[in-house]
Amino acid sequence: MTEFDLDVLVIGGGPGGYVAAIRAAQLGLRTACVESRDRLGGTCLNVGCIPSKAMLHASELYDAAASGALAKLGMKVTAELDLDTMHAQRRQTVDQLTGGIEFLFKKNKVEWLKGRAAFAGPDSVAIGERIVRARHIVIATGSSHVDLPGVAIDQQIVVDSTGALELPKVPKHLVVIGGGVIGLELGSVWRRLGADVTVVEMLDQVLPGFDGDVRKEAGKIFRKQGFALKLGFKLAALEVTAGAAALTLEPVGGGAAESLTADAVLVAVGRRPNVEGLQLEKAGLSVNARGQIEVDDDLRTSAPNIWAIGDVAPGPMLAHKAEDEGIAVAETIANQRRVIDHRLIPSVVYTSPEIAGVGLTEEAARERGAVKVGRFPILANSRAKANHEPDGFVKVIADADTDEVLGVWCIASVAGTMIAQACQAMEFGALSEDIAYTCHAHPTHSEALKEAAMAVRGQAIHI
Ligand code: NAI
């Protein structure tokens, strides 16, 4: 029996889903959003981007005090960790932001349908006993961590990213399986708070998908900070006994296995789309080999009235990609077609320094054709120098013939903020010359991007 008659039903209240729902409602469409968690905001706000940034920020300040960095700036402080308070401020931030989304739903008249959704047919969804019919259905169910075969997450000793945010005490030795974004961010939190951290990565460098120079330099910086990086190793066995884990690592290229013990193990080997329980087949949908729901340029699935956005659809699994797709799908449904260019979605790792990039890596750009590359070391940037932040560089990759900017990569304390400028320039089809001749305020870290653009033609001033 039809209980609702909606224009748009969004399944999932994360950054993709809640943004799609609000934008659809703004456009005058009668909209509801199904979310089973007791708070809106999805992984990002509840157990992902936001709480990890709250812990990264707090642990960075603690580290500055405990490591003597503040003393070098003329501030003598004694650092004492109060982990309970650090956790409490994280939870408070999450409460405030998730409550904010609930407020925005009310303000925009988006109805929150609490429960889990499963397709009942091509234009209807079951939420418990209720059947909801909608003209358009947007699937925005996000992703979950990937399990390693034979490794059980107990959230005590062996944790996923959610458990790694909640550790009740600082582990003596934290082993992180996976040298990707989650492993390096959460590994940074616990290293700063006093843990020895070993990162086990099966590839020969951390951060797959990032520019080769960036990956190499990032590895050096993390080692300098005290991380032990076991590159080219993968987990062969993990045994948990009372309060400890024994790990056997195998070199990927063959050779003798090595043993490690740890009092906490974080498994961060990627994420997979959430489609279980959705009963996609009842809507005539299926998933591709990677478990994603395929969509066309308009984010439309193979069913004309069903759309998919964010981590459940192809493309980078990033909150801002999901948000942009949320806006695009709502506008397309309202006949204001908008297409998202996946090439211009930035990636940021919120470590210290931050690591960011947009567009092609140098390797991919060279495969495409001749390029010119301008590079500028952060050491030569006056603001970074004044702040005692020597690590990193900015790199601008431009087409050798047209000078069009193809990629920008950046390691700097505020790289995540700096990369926005590169995204905007590339969105406008900028040449490296356009960035080079744009006036940048002095002294700012962003001047390093201008200098890297100038370096494309060998015209940087400060190197
Ligand atoms: P990831 O894909 O970034 O990294 C996983 C790493 O694990 C890879 O380097 C892979 O080579 C390695 N690996 C896989 N199996 C392994 C094994 N058996 N032994 C050793 N190493 C192994 O995945 P991650 O870090 O779990 O993040 C998941 C997703 O969440 C990513 O798509 C990421 O972009 C997103 N995310 C983004 C953040 C940001 O934008 N700052 C923050 C956190 C997550």
Coordinates of C-alpha atoms and ligand atoms in Angstrom, one line a residue:
M1 CA 0.0 0.0 0.0
T2 CA 1.3 3.4 -0.9
E3 CA 2.0 5.5 2.2
F4 CA 4.0 8.3 0.6
D5 CA 4.0 10.0 -2.7
L6 CA 7.4 11.6 -3.1
D7 CA 9.3 13.3 -5.9
V8 CA 12.6 12.1 -4.5
L9 CA 13.5 9.4 -2.0
V10 CA 17.2 9.4 -1.1
I11 CA 18.6 6.2 0.5
G12 CA 21.4 7.1 2.9
G13 CA 22.0 10.3 5.0
G14 CA 25.8 10.7 4.4
P15 CA 27.4 13.6 2.6
G16 CA 26.1 12.4 -0.7
G17 CA 22.5 11.6 0.4
Y18 CA 21.9 14.5 2.8
V19 CA 23.2 17.0 0.3
A20 CA 21.1 15.5 -2.5
A21 CA 18.0 15.6 -0.3
I22 CA 18.5 19.2 0.8
R23 CA 19.2 20.4 -2.8
A24 CA 16.2 18.5 -4.1
A25 CA 14.0 20.1 -1.4
Q26 CA 15.4 23.6 -2.3
L27 CA 14.4 23.0 -5.8
G28 CA 10.8 22.4 -4.7
L29 CA 10.8 18.6 -4.9
R30 CA 9.0 16.7 -2.2
T31 CA 11.8 14.8 -0.6
A32 CA 12.6 12.3 2.1
C33 CA 15.8 10.6 3.1
V34 CA 16.1 7.1 4.6
E35 CA 18.8 6.6 7.2
S36 CA 19.2 3.8 9.7
R37 CA 21.8 5.3 12.0
D38 CA 20.5 7.2 14.9
R39 CA 22.3 10.3 13.5
L40 CA 22.5 11.8 10.1
G41 CA 25.8 12.5 8.4
G42 CA 26.9 9.0 7.5
T43 CA 30.4 7.7 7.9
C44 CA 32.0 11.1 7.3
L45 CA 30.4 12.9 10.1
N46 CA 29.9 10.0 12.6
V47 CA 33.0 7.8 12.3
G48 CA 35.1 9.2 9.4
C49 CA 36.3 12.6 8.2
I50 CA 35.1 14.7 11.1
P51 CA 36.0 12.7 14.2
S52 CA 39.4 11.8 12.7
K53 CA 40.0 15.5 12.0
A54 CA 39.1 16.3 15.6
M55 CA 41.6 13.8 16.8
L56 CA 44.2 14.9 14.3
H57 CA 43.9 18.5 15.4
A58 CA 44.0 17.8 19.1
S59 CA 46.9 15.3 18.8
E60 CA 48.9 17.7 16.6
L61 CA 48.7 20.3 19.4
Y62 CA 49.6 17.7 22.0
D63 CA 52.6 16.7 19.9
A64 CA 53.8 20.3 19.5
A65 CA 53.8 20.6 23.3
A66 CA 55.2 17.1 24.1
S67 CA 57.9 17.0 21.4
G68 CA 59.5 20.2 22.4
A69 CA 58.4 22.1 19.2
L70 CA 56.6 24.7 21.3
A71 CA 59.7 25.1 23.5
K72 CA 61.7 25.9 20.4
L73 CA 59.3 28.8 19.8
G74 CA 59.9 30.1 23.3
M75 CA 57.0 28.4 25.1
K76 CA 57.9 26.1 28.0
V77 CA 55.0 23.8 28.7
T78 CA 54.6 20.5 30.3
A79 CA 52.3 18.3 28.2
E80 CA 50.0 15.9 30.0
L81 CA 47.6 13.8 28.0
D82 CA 44.0 13.6 29.1
L83 CA 42.7 11.2 26.5
D84 CA 39.2 11.1 27.9
T85 CA 38.8 14.8 27.3
M86 CA 40.3 14.5 23.9
H87 CA 37.7 11.8 23.1
A88 CA 34.9 13.9 24.6
Q89 CA 35.7 17.0 22.4
R90 CA 35.6 14.7 19.3
R91 CA 32.2 13.3 20.3
Q92 CA 30.9 16.8 21.0
T93 CA 32.0 17.9 17.5
V94 CA 30.2 14.9 16.0
D95 CA 27.1 15.6 18.0
Q96 CA 27.0 19.3 17.0
L97 CA 27.5 18.6 13.3
T98 CA 25.1 15.7 13.0
G99 CA 22.5 17.7 14.9
G100 CA 23.2 20.5 12.4
I101 CA 22.1 18.2 9.5
E102 CA 18.9 17.3 11.3
F103 CA 18.2 21.0 11.7
L104 CA 18.9 21.6 8.0
F105 CA 16.5 18.8 7.1
K106 CA 13.7 20.4 9.2
K107 CA 14.5 23.9 7.8
N108 CA 14.3 22.5 4.2
K109 CA 11.3 20.2 4.9
V110 CA 13.2 17.0 4.1
E111 CA 11.6 14.2 6.0
W112 CA 14.0 11.7 7.7
L113 CA 12.6 8.2 7.4
K114 CA 14.4 6.2 10.1
G115 CA 15.2 2.6 9.2
R116 CA 16.8 0.5 6.6
A117 CA 15.6 0.7 3.0
A118 CA 15.3 -2.2 0.6
F119 CA 13.8 -2.0 -2.9
A120 CA 10.3 -3.4 -3.2
G121 CA 10.1 -2.7 -6.9
P122 CA 11.4 -0.3 -9.5
D123 CA 9.8 2.8 -7.9
S124 CA 9.2 1.6 -4.4
V125 CA 11.2 1.0 -1.3
A126 CA 10.4 -1.0 1.9
I127 CA 11.4 0.5 5.2
G128 CA 10.4 -2.1 7.7
E129 CA 6.7 -2.6 7.2
R130 CA 6.3 0.7 5.2
I131 CA 6.3 0.9 1.4
V132 CA 7.3 4.2 0.1
R133 CA 6.8 5.2 -3.6
A134 CA 8.8 7.9 -5.2
R135 CA 9.2 9.3 -8.8
H136 CA 13.0 9.3 -8.3
I137 CA 15.1 7.2 -6.0
V138 CA 18.7 8.1 -5.2
I139 CA 21.0 5.4 -3.8
A140 CA 23.6 7.0 -1.6
T141 CA 24.5 4.1 0.8
G142 CA 28.2 4.8 1.0
S143 CA 30.8 2.1 1.8
S144 CA 32.2 -0.1 4.6
H145 CA 35.7 -1.2 5.4
V146 CA 37.2 -4.1 3.6
D147 CA 37.9 -7.2 5.7
L148 CA 41.1 -9.1 5.4
P149 CA 40.5 -12.9 5.1
G150 CA 41.1 -14.6 8.5
V151 CA 41.3 -11.3 10.4
A152 CA 38.4 -10.7 12.8
I153 CA 37.8 -7.1 13.9
D154 CA 37.1 -7.2 17.6
Q155 CA 37.3 -3.4 18.1
Q156 CA 39.5 -4.1 21.1
I157 CA 42.9 -5.3 19.9
V158 CA 42.1 -5.5 16.1
V159 CA 40.2 -2.4 15.1
D160 CA 38.9 -0.8 11.9
S161 CA 38.9 3.0 11.4
T162 CA 35.9 3.3 13.8
G163 CA 37.5 1.4 16.6
A164 CA 40.8 3.2 16.0
L165 CA 39.1 6.5 16.9
E166 CA 37.9 5.1 20.2
L167 CA 40.9 3.4 21.7
P168 CA 40.6 4.0 25.4
K169 CA 44.4 4.2 26.0
V170 CA 47.4 4.9 23.9
P171 CA 48.8 1.6 22.6
K172 CA 52.5 1.0 23.1
H173 CA 52.8 -0.5 19.6
L174 CA 50.1 0.1 17.0
V175 CA 50.5 -1.9 13.8
V176 CA 48.6 -0.5 10.8
I177 CA 47.8 -2.8 7.9
G178 CA 47.5 -0.6 4.8
G179 CA 49.6 2.5 4.0
G180 CA 46.6 4.4 2.5
V181 CA 44.9 7.5 3.7
I182 CA 43.2 6.0 6.8
G183 CA 46.3 4.2 8.0
L184 CA 48.5 7.3 7.8
E185 CA 45.9 9.7 9.3
L186 CA 44.9 7.5 12.2
G187 CA 48.5 6.2 12.6
S188 CA 49.5 9.9 12.9
V189 CA 47.0 10.4 15.7
W190 CA 48.4 7.6 17.9
R191 CA 52.0 8.2 17.0
R192 CA 51.6 11.8 18.2
L193 CA 50.0 10.6 21.4
G194 CA 53.0 8.4 22.1
A195 CA 52.5 5.0 20.4
D196 CA 55.2 3.3 18.3
V197 CA 53.5 2.9 14.9
T198 CA 54.4 0.4 12.2
V199 CA 52.7 0.6 8.9
V200 CA 52.6 -2.5 6.8
E201 CA 52.0 -1.8 3.1
M202 CA 52.1 -4.4 0.4
L203 CA 53.1 -1.9 -2.3
D204 CA 56.6 -0.4 -2.6
Q205 CA 55.3 3.0 -1.5
V206 CA 52.5 4.4 0.7
L207 CA 49.5 6.3 -0.7
P208 CA 48.6 4.4 -4.0
G209 CA 47.0 6.7 -6.6
F210 CA 49.1 9.7 -5.6
D211 CA 51.9 11.2 -7.7
G212 CA 55.1 9.1 -7.6
D213 CA 57.3 11.9 -6.2
V214 CA 54.6 12.7 -3.6
R215 CA 54.5 9.0 -2.5
K216 CA 58.3 8.9 -2.2
E217 CA 58.6 12.2 -0.3
A218 CA 55.7 11.3 2.0
G219 CA 57.4 8.0 2.9
K220 CA 60.5 9.9 3.9
I221 CA 58.6 12.4 6.0
F222 CA 56.6 9.8 7.8
R223 CA 59.8 7.9 8.6
K224 CA 61.4 11.1 9.9
Q225 CA 58.4 11.5 12.2
G226 CA 59.1 8.1 13.7
F227 CA 56.8 5.8 11.7
A228 CA 58.3 2.4 10.9
L229 CA 57.2 1.6 7.3
K230 CA 57.3 -2.0 6.2
L231 CA 56.8 -1.5 2.5
G232 CA 56.4 -4.5 0.2
F233 CA 55.0 -6.6 3.1
K234 CA 51.6 -8.1 3.7
L235 CA 50.0 -9.7 6.6
A236 CA 50.2 -13.5 6.5
A237 CA 48.8 -14.4 9.9
L238 CA 47.4 -12.6 12.9
E239 CA 46.9 -14.3 16.3
V240 CA 45.2 -12.5 19.2
T241 CA 45.9 -13.6 22.7
A242 CA 45.1 -11.9 26.0
G243 CA 45.7 -8.2 25.3
A244 CA 48.2 -8.6 22.5
A245 CA 48.5 -9.6 18.8
A246 CA 51.2 -11.6 17.1
L247 CA 51.6 -10.8 13.4
T248 CA 53.4 -12.7 10.7
L249 CA 54.4 -10.5 7.7
E250 CA 55.4 -11.9 4.3
P251 CA 57.5 -10.0 1.8
V252 CA 55.3 -9.6 -1.3
G253 CA 58.3 -10.5 -3.6
G254 CA 59.2 -13.6 -1.6
G255 CA 61.7 -14.1 1.1
A256 CA 61.8 -14.8 4.8
A257 CA 58.7 -14.0 6.9
E258 CA 59.0 -11.6 9.8
S259 CA 57.2 -11.5 13.1
L260 CA 55.8 -8.5 15.1
T261 CA 53.8 -8.1 18.3
A262 CA 51.4 -5.3 18.9
D263 CA 48.9 -4.2 21.5
A264 CA 46.6 -2.8 18.8
V265 CA 46.2 -3.5 15.1
L266 CA 44.4 -1.2 12.7
V267 CA 43.2 -2.8 9.5
A268 CA 42.8 -0.1 6.8
V269 CA 43.0 -1.9 3.4
G270 CA 40.3 0.0 1.6
R271 CA 36.5 0.3 1.5
R272 CA 33.7 -1.5 -0.5
P273 CA 30.3 -0.2 -1.6
N274 CA 27.3 -0.8 0.7
V275 CA 24.7 -2.7 -1.3
E276 CA 23.8 -5.6 1.0
G277 CA 20.2 -5.8 1.9
L278 CA 19.2 -3.2 -0.7
Q279 CA 17.5 -5.9 -2.9
L280 CA 18.7 -4.2 -6.0
E281 CA 17.4 -7.1 -8.1
K282 CA 13.8 -6.0 -7.3
A283 CA 14.5 -2.8 -9.1
G284 CA 16.2 -4.6 -12.0
L285 CA 19.7 -3.4 -10.9
S286 CA 23.0 -5.2 -10.4
V287 CA 26.6 -4.4 -9.4
N288 CA 29.8 -4.4 -11.4
A289 CA 32.9 -6.5 -10.7
R290 CA 33.9 -4.0 -8.0
G291 CA 30.6 -4.1 -6.3
Q292 CA 29.6 -0.6 -7.5
I293 CA 26.3 0.5 -9.1
E294 CA 27.2 1.7 -12.6
V295 CA 25.9 5.1 -13.6
D296 CA 26.1 7.3 -16.7
D297 CA 27.4 10.8 -16.9
D298 CA 24.1 12.0 -15.3
L299 CA 24.5 9.6 -12.4
R300 CA 21.6 7.6 -13.6
T301 CA 21.6 3.8 -13.2
S302 CA 20.3 1.4 -15.8
A303 CA 16.8 2.1 -14.4
P304 CA 15.6 5.5 -15.7
N305 CA 14.3 6.8 -12.3
I306 CA 17.0 5.4 -10.1
W307 CA 20.3 7.2 -9.5
A308 CA 23.5 6.4 -7.6
I309 CA 26.0 8.8 -6.0
G310 CA 29.0 8.7 -3.7
D311 CA 31.0 5.7 -2.6
V312 CA 28.4 3.2 -3.9
A313 CA 29.0 4.5 -7.5
P314 CA 32.3 4.5 -9.4
G315 CA 34.9 7.2 -8.8
P316 CA 37.0 8.2 -5.8
M317 CA 35.5 7.3 -2.4
L318 CA 35.6 10.8 -1.0
A319 CA 33.0 12.9 0.9
H320 CA 33.4 15.9 -1.4
K321 CA 32.9 13.8 -4.5
A322 CA 29.7 12.5 -2.9
E323 CA 28.5 16.0 -2.0
D324 CA 29.1 17.4 -5.5
E325 CA 27.3 14.4 -7.0
G326 CA 24.4 15.0 -4.5
I327 CA 23.9 18.5 -5.8
A328 CA 24.3 17.4 -9.4
V329 CA 21.8 14.6 -9.1
A330 CA 19.2 16.8 -7.5
E331 CA 19.7 19.5 -10.2
T332 CA 19.5 16.9 -13.0
I333 CA 16.3 15.4 -11.6
A334 CA 14.9 19.0 -11.5
N335 CA 15.9 19.4 -15.2
Q336 CA 18.9 21.6 -14.5
R337 CA 21.5 19.1 -15.8
R338 CA 24.9 19.2 -14.1
V339 CA 27.8 16.9 -14.8
I340 CA 30.7 16.2 -12.4
D341 CA 34.2 16.0 -13.8
H342 CA 35.9 13.2 -11.8
R343 CA 39.3 14.4 -13.1
L344 CA 39.0 17.6 -10.9
I345 CA 38.2 15.9 -7.6
P346 CA 41.0 16.7 -5.2
S347 CA 42.5 14.2 -2.7
V348 CA 43.8 15.3 0.6
V349 CA 45.6 13.4 3.4
Y350 CA 45.2 15.3 6.7
T351 CA 48.5 14.4 8.2
S352 CA 51.2 16.9 9.1
P353 CA 52.2 18.2 6.7
E354 CA 49.1 17.7 4.6
I355 CA 49.3 15.9 1.3
A356 CA 47.0 17.0 -1.6
G357 CA 46.6 16.6 -5.3
V358 CA 44.2 17.1 -8.2
G359 CA 44.3 16.0 -11.8
L360 CA 46.8 13.7 -13.3
T361 CA 49.9 12.3 -11.6
E362 CA 53.1 13.0 -13.5
E363 CA 53.3 9.3 -14.5
A364 CA 49.8 9.4 -16.0
A365 CA 50.4 12.8 -17.7
R366 CA 53.6 11.5 -19.3
E367 CA 51.7 8.5 -20.7
R368 CA 49.2 10.9 -22.2
G369 CA 51.9 13.1 -24.0
A370 CA 54.7 15.5 -23.5
V371 CA 54.6 17.6 -20.3
K372 CA 56.5 20.3 -18.5
V373 CA 56.8 20.1 -14.8
G374 CA 57.5 23.0 -12.4
R375 CA 58.5 22.2 -8.8
F376 CA 59.0 24.4 -5.8
P377 CA 60.3 23.3 -2.4
I378 CA 58.4 24.4 0.7
L379 CA 61.7 25.1 2.3
A380 CA 62.1 28.1 0.0
N381 CA 58.6 29.5 0.9
S382 CA 59.0 32.4 3.3
R383 CA 55.8 31.7 5.3
A384 CA 56.6 28.1 5.8
K385 CA 60.1 29.1 6.8
A386 CA 58.8 31.5 9.4
N387 CA 56.5 28.8 10.7
H388 CA 59.4 26.2 10.9
E389 CA 57.7 23.9 8.4
P390 CA 60.5 22.8 6.1
D391 CA 58.9 19.6 4.6
G392 CA 57.2 19.3 1.2
F393 CA 57.0 20.7 -2.2
V394 CA 54.5 21.9 -4.8
K395 CA 54.5 20.5 -8.3
V396 CA 52.6 21.8 -11.3
I397 CA 52.3 19.5 -14.4
A398 CA 51.3 21.2 -17.6
D399 CA 50.8 20.1 -21.2
A400 CA 54.1 20.8 -23.1
D401 CA 52.3 22.2 -26.1
T402 CA 49.3 24.1 -24.7
D403 CA 50.5 24.8 -21.2
E404 CA 47.1 23.6 -19.8
V405 CA 47.5 22.5 -16.2
L406 CA 47.0 18.8 -16.0
G407 CA 47.8 18.1 -12.4
V408 CA 48.9 19.8 -9.2
W409 CA 50.5 18.0 -6.2
C410 CA 51.4 19.5 -2.9
I411 CA 53.0 18.5 0.4
A412 CA 52.7 21.5 2.8
S413 CA 51.2 22.2 6.2
V414 CA 48.1 23.7 4.6
A415 CA 48.1 21.6 1.3
G416 CA 44.4 20.8 1.7
T417 CA 43.5 24.4 1.6
M418 CA 46.0 25.3 -1.1
I419 CA 44.7 22.6 -3.5
A420 CA 41.4 24.5 -3.8
Q421 CA 43.1 27.1 -5.9
A422 CA 44.4 24.5 -8.2
C423 CA 41.0 22.9 -8.6
Q424 CA 39.4 26.2 -9.4
A425 CA 42.1 27.1 -11.9
M426 CA 41.8 23.7 -13.6
E427 CA 37.9 24.0 -13.6
F428 CA 38.4 27.2 -15.6
G429 CA 40.9 25.5 -17.9
A430 CA 43.9 27.4 -16.7
L431 CA 47.3 27.4 -18.2
S432 CA 50.3 27.3 -15.8
E433 CA 51.0 30.8 -17.0
D434 CA 47.6 31.9 -15.6
I435 CA 48.6 30.7 -12.1
A436 CA 52.1 32.2 -12.4
Y437 CA 50.7 35.6 -13.3
T438 CA 48.0 35.6 -10.6
C439 CA 48.9 37.9 -7.7
H440 CA 49.3 35.8 -4.5
A441 CA 49.3 37.5 -1.1
H442 CA 52.7 37.5 0.6
P443 CA 53.7 35.8 2.8
T444 CA 51.5 32.8 2.2
H445 CA 52.1 29.1 1.6
S446 CA 50.1 29.6 -1.6
E447 CA 53.0 31.5 -3.1
A448 CA 54.7 28.1 -3.4
L449 CA 52.0 27.1 -5.9
K450 CA 52.6 30.3 -7.9
E451 CA 56.3 29.7 -7.9
A452 CA 55.8 26.1 -9.0
A453 CA 53.7 27.4 -11.9
M454 CA 56.5 29.9 -12.7
A455 CA 59.0 27.0 -12.6
V456 CA 57.1 25.3 -15.4
R457 CA 59.0 27.8 -17.7
G458 CA 62.1 27.9 -15.5
Q459 CA 61.1 31.4 -14.1
A460 CA 60.7 30.7 -10.3
I461 CA 62.3 33.5 -8.3
H462 CA 63.1 31.9 -5.0
I463 CA 65.0 28.8 -6.1
Ligands
NAI1 P1 43.3 3.0 0.6 O1 42.8 2.3 -0.6 O2 43.6 4.4 0.6 O3 44.6 2.3 1.2 C1 44.7 0.9 1.5 C2 46.1 0.4 1.4 O4 46.2 -0.9 1.9 C3 46.7 0.4 0.0 O5 47.9 1.1 0.1 C4 46.9 -1.1 -0.3 O6 48.0 -1.3 -1.1 C5 47.1 -1.6 1.1 N1 46.8 -3.0 1.3 C6 45.7 -3.7 0.8 N2 45.8 -5.0 1.3 C7 46.9 -5.1 2.0 C8 47.5 -6.2 2.8 N3 46.9 -7.4 2.8 N4 48.6 -6.0 3.5 C9 49.2 -4.7 3.4 N5 48.7 -3.7 2.7 C10 47.5 -3.9 2.1 O7 42.2 2.6 1.7 P2 41.9 3.2 3.2 O8 43.1 3.9 3.7 O9 41.4 2.0 3.9 O10 40.8 4.3 2.9 C11 39.6 3.8 2.3 C12 38.9 4.9 1.6 O11 38.5 6.0 2.4 C13 39.8 5.5 0.5 O12 39.1 5.5 -0.7 C14 40.1 6.9 0.9 O13 40.3 7.8 -0.1 C15 38.9 7.2 1.8 N6 39.4 8.1 2.9 C16 39.7 9.4 2.5 C17 40.2 10.2 3.5 C18 40.6 11.6 3.1 O14 40.2 12.0 2.0 N7 41.4 12.3 3.8 C19 40.3 9.8 4.9 C20 40.0 8.5 5.1 C21 39.5 7.7 4.1

